[in-house]
Short mmCIF file of C-alpha atoms in Angstrom, two decimals:
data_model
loop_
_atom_site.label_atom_id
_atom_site.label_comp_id
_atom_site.label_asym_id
_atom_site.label_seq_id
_atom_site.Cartn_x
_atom_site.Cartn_y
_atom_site.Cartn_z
CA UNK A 1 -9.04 13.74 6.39
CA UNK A 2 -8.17 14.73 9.81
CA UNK A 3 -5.33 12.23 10.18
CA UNK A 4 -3.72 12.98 6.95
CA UNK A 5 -1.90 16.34 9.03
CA UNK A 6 -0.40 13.95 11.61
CA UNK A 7 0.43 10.86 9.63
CA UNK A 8 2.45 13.44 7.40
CA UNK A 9 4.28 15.25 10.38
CA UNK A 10 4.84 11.50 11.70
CA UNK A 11 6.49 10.36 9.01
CA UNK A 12 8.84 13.48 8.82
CA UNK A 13 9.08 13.55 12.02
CA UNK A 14 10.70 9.85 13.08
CA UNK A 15 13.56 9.61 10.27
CA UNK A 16 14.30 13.28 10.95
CA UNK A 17 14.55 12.25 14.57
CA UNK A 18 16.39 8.48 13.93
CA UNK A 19 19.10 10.62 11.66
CA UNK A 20 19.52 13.54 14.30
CA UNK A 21 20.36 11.31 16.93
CA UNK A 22 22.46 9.45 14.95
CA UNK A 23 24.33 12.99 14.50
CA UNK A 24 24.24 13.64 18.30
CA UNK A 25 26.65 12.52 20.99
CA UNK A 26 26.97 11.56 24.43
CA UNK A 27 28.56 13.48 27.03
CA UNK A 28 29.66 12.55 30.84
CA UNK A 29 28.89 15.60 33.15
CA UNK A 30 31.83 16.55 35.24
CA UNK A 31 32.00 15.79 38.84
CA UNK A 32 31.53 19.24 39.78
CA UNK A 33 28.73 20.09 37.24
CA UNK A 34 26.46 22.18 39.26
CA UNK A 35 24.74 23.94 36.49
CA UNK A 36 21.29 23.16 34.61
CA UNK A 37 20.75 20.69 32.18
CA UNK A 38 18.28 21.41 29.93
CA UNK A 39 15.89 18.42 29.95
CA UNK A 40 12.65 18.20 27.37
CA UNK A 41 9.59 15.99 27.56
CA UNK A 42 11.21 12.52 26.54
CA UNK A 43 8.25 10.44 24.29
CA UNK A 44 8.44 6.89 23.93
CA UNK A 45 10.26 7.36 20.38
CA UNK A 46 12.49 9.52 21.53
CA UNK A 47 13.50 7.12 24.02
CA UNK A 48 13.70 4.39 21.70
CA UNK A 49 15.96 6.31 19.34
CA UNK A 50 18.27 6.95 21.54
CA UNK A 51 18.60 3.09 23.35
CA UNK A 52 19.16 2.12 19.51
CA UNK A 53 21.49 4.91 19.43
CA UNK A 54 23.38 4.80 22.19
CA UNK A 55 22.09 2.08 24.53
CA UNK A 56 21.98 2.40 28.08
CA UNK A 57 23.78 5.91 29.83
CA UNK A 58 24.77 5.95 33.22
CA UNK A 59 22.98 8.94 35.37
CA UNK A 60 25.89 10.80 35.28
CA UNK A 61 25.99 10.90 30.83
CA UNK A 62 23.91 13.20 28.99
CA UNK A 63 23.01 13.33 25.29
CA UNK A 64 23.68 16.28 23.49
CA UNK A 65 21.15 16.28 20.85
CA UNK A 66 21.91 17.71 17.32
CA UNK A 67 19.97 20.52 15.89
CA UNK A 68 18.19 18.20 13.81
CA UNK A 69 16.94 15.36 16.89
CA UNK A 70 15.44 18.15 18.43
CA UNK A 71 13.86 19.11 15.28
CA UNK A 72 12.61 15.80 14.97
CA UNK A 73 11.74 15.71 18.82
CA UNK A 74 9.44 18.65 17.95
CA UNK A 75 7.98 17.55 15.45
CA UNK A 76 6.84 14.55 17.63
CA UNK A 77 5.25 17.17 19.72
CA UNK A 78 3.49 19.53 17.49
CA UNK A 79 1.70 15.60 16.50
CA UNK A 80 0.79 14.75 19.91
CA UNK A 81 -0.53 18.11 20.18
CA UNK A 82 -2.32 18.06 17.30
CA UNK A 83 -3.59 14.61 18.04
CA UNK A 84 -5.14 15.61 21.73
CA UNK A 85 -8.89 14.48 21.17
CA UNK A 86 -10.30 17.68 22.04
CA UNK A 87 -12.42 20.00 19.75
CA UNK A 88 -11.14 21.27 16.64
CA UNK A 89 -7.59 19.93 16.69
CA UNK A 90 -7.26 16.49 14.56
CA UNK A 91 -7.65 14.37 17.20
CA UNK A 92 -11.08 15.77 17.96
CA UNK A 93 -11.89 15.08 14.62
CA UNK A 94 -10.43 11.90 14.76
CA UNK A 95 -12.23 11.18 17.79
CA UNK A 96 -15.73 12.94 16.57
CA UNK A 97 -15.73 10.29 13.03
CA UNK A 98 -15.44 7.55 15.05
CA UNK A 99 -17.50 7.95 18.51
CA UNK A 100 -20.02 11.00 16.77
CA UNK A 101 -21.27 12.88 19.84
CA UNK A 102 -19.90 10.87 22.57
CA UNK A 103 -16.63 12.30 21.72
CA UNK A 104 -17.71 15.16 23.83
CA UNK A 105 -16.89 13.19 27.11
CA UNK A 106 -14.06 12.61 25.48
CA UNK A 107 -12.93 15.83 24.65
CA UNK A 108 -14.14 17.05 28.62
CA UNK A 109 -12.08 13.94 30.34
CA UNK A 110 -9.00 15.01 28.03
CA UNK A 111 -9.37 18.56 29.38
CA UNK A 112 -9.27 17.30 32.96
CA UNK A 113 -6.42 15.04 32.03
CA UNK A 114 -4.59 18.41 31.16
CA UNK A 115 -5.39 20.63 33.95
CA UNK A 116 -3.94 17.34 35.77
CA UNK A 117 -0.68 17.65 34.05
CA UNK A 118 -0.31 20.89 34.97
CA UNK A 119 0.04 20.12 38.33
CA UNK A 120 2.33 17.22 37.70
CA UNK A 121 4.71 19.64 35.29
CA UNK A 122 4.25 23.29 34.68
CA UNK A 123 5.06 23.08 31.08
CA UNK A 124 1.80 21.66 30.26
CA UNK A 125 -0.55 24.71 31.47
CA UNK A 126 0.01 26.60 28.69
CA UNK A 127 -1.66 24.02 26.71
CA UNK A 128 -4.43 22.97 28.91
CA UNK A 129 -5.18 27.17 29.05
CA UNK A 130 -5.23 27.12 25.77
CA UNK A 131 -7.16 23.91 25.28
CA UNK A 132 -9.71 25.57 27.86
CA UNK A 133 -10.32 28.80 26.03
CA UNK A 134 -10.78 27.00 22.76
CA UNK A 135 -13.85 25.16 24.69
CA UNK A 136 -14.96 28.16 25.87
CA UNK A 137 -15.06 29.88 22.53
CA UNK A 138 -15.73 27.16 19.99
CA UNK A 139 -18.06 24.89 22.73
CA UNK A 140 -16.88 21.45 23.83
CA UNK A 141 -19.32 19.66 21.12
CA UNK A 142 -17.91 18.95 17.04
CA UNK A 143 -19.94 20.15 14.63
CA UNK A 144 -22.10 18.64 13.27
CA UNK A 145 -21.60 16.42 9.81
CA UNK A 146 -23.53 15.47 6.71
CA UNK A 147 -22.86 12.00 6.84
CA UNK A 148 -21.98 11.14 10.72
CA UNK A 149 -25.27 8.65 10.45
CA UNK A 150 -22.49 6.28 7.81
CA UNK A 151 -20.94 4.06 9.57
CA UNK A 152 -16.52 4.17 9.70
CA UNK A 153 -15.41 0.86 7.37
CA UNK A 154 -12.51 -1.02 8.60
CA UNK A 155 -10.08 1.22 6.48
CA UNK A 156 -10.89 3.59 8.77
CA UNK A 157 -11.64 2.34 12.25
CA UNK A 158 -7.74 0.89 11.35
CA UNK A 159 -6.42 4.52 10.53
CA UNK A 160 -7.91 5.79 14.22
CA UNK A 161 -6.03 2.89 15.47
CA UNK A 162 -2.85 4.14 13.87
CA UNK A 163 -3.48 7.36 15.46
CA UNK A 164 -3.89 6.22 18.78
CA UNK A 165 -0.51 4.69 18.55
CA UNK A 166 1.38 7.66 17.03
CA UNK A 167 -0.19 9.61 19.89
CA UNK A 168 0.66 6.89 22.56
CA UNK A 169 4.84 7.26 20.87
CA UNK A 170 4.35 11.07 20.24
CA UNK A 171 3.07 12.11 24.01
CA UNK A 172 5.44 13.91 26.19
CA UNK A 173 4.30 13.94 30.27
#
């Protein structure tokens, strides 16, 4: 159950993103640009969509993304997000059915990992605060289940797989 919210913002997520780049174009920046570029987190999708797009752009080209590639760009983020193994978010749980309580380390390394970030880019202690004071209130350890003694089938094990890999094309350093 706690991949089904992912999968489903995935698969919104990547057509909505393929089509908005589509819809976007690439600009040169003038030889006297001296202003800001806005730049956002660029995940492995995003980079792919816009190679397929566009193919390679010198350093001096820019795309201008269409309202609806940077919808799709954050809806690849809300699913990374979502799919950090830590606590009550979906990867925790994703994490927690197949590891049970070792998911714990997990969920403490990830943390780390975070605060790490945050030193690396700004943008990401936000989320590693907020990450923190959900351990603090909620405890770094999943609840307990009925049935965590059953054993994942292949189904599954095959589905945290999947996750792994929309996390490894969703995640934005």
């Amino acid at each position: 159950i706690g991949i089904a919210g992912p999968i489903a913002g995935f698969v919104i997520a990547v057509p909505v993103l393929f089509i908005g780049m589509y819809l976007s174009h690439i600009s040169q920046l003038p030889r006297d640009f001296h202003g800001e570029v806005f730049e956002f987190g660029e995940p492995l999708l995003l980079k792919l969509a816009a190679f397929l797009t566009f193919g390679t752009t010198g350093k001096d080209m820019v795309i201008s993304m269409h309202p609806m590639a940077f919808a799709g760009w954050f809806g690849l983020l809300a699913t990374a997000l979502n799919l950090f193994p830590i606590g009550q978010l979906d990867g925790g749980h994703i994490s927690y059915a197949v590891l049970g309580r070792k998911s714990s380390i997990v969920t403490l390394v990830m943390v780390v990992c975070l605060i790490g970030l945050s030193f690396w880019s700004m943008s990401w202690a936000v989320w590693a605060g907020l990450t923190t004071l959900m351990l603090i209130v909620f405890g770094p350890h999943h609840p307990r289940t009925l049935d965590e003694h059953v054993p994942l089938d292949r189904t599954r094990k095959a589905l945290a797989v999947y996750a792994v890999i929309m996390f490894i094309l969703c995640f934005t350093p």
